[in-house]
CSV table of C-alpha atoms in Angstrom, one decimal:
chain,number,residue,atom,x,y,z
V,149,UNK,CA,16.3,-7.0,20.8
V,150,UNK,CA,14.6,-4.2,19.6
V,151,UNK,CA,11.2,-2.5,19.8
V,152,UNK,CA,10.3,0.3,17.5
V,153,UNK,CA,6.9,1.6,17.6
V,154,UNK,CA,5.3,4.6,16.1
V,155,UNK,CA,2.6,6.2,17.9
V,156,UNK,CA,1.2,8.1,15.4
V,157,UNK,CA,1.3,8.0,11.4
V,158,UNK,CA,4.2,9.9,9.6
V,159,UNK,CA,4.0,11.4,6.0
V,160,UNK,CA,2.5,14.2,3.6
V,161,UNK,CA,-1.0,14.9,5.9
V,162,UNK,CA,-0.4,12.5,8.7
V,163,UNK,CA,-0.1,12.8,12.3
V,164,UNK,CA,3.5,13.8,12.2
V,165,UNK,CA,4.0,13.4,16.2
V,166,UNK,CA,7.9,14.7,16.5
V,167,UNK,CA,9.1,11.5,18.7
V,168,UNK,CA,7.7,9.5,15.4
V,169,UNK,CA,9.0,11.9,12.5
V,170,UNK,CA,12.7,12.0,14.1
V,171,UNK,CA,12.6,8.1,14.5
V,172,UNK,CA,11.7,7.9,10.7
V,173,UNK,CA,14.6,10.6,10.1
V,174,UNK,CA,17.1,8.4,12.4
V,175,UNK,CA,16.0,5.2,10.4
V,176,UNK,CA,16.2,6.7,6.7
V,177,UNK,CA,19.9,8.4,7.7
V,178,UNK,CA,21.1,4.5,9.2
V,179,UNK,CA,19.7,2.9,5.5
V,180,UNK,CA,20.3,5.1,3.2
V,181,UNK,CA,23.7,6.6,4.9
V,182,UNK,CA,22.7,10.1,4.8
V,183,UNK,CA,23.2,13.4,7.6
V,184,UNK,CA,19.2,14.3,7.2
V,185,UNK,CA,18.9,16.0,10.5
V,186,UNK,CA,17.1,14.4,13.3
V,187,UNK,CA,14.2,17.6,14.3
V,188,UNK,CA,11.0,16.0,14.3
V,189,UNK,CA,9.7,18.0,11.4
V,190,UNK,CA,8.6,16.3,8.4
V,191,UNK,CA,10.1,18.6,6.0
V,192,UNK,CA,11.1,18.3,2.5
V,193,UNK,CA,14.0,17.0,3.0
V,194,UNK,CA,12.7,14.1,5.1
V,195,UNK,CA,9.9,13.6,2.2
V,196,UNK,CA,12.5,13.3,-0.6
V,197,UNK,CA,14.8,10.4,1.3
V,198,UNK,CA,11.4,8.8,2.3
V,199,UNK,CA,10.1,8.7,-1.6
V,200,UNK,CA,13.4,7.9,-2.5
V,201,UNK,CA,13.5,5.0,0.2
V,202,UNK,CA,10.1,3.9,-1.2
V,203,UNK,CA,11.5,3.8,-4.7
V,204,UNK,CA,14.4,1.9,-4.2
V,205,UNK,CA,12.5,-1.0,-2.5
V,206,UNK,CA,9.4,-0.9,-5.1
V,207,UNK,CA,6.3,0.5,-3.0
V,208,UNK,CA,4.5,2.6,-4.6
V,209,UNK,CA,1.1,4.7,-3.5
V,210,UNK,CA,1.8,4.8,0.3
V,211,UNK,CA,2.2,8.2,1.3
V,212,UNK,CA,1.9,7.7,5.3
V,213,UNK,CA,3.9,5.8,7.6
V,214,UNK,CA,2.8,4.0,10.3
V,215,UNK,CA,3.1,0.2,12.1
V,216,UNK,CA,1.3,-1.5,9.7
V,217,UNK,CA,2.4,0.3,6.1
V,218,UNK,CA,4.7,-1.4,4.2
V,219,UNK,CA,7.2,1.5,4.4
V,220,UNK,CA,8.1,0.8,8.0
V,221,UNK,CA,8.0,-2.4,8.1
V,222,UNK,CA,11.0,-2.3,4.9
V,223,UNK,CA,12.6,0.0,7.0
V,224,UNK,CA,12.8,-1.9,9.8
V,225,UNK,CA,14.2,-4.9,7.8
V,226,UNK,CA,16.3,-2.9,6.4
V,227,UNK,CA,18.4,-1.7,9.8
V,228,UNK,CA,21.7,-3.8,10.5
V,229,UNK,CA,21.8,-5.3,14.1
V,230,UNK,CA,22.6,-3.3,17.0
V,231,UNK,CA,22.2,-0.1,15.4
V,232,UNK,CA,18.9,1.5,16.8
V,233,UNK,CA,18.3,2.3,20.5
V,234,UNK,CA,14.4,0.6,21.2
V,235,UNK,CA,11.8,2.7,22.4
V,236,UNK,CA,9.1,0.4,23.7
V,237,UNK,CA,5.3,1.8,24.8
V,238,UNK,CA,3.6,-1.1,24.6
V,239,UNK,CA,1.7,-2.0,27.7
V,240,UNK,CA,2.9,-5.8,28.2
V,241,UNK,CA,4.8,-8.3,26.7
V,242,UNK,CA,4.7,-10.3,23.6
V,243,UNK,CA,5.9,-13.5,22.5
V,244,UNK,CA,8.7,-13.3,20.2
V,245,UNK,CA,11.5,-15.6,18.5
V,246,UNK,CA,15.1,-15.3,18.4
V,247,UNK,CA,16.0,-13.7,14.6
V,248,UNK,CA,12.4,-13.4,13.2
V,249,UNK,CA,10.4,-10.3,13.0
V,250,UNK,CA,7.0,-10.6,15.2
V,251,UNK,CA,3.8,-8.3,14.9
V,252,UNK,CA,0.9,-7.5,16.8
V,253,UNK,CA,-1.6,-5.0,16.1
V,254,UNK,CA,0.4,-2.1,17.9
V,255,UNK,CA,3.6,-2.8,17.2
V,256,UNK,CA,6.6,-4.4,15.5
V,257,UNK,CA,9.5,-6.5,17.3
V,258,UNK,CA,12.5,-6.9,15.6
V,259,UNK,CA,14.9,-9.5,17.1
């Protein structure tokens, strides 16, 4: 199972919390096989593969990141099985089912 959560929002004038900006950085390098390194820092670089990310799966006009954005929730779809290490800051537990991504209003489970 796993549980990935961003605590703040990530993009061009967001938040840009360093735990969240390297989790987007580890997610775009899994999907879109790239060697962007994994800092924190919402660079350039890290902008480009994010547009470029957004491009490729038609969203369009969402410049931040965050739980509920379409971005991240494509992003987490996008990851093959057994490939990200969960992070989980939620402060109990939710009801999920086996193979279906589950939502709440802080988070997002993928199973």
């Amino acid at each position: 199972m796993r549980v990935i959560k961003l605590r703040k929002t990530v993009g061009v004038d967001a938040t840009n919390f360093y735990m969240d900006v390297g989790m987007v950085q580890i997610i775009l390098n899994e999907i879109l096989n790239e060697n962007l390194t994994v800092d924190g820092v919402f660079g350039i670089k890290t902008q480009e593969l994010l547009l470029e990310f957004q491009k490729n799966n038609g969203i369009y006009n969402e410049k931040i990141v965050s739980n509920q954005s379409s971005t991240f929730k494509k992003m987490v779809e996008s990851l093959p099985l057994g490939v990200f290490i969960p992070t989980h800051y939620s402060h109990g537990p939710l009801r999920v089912d086996i193979g279906k991504l589950t939502f709440d209003s802080e988070e997002m489970i993928f199973i």
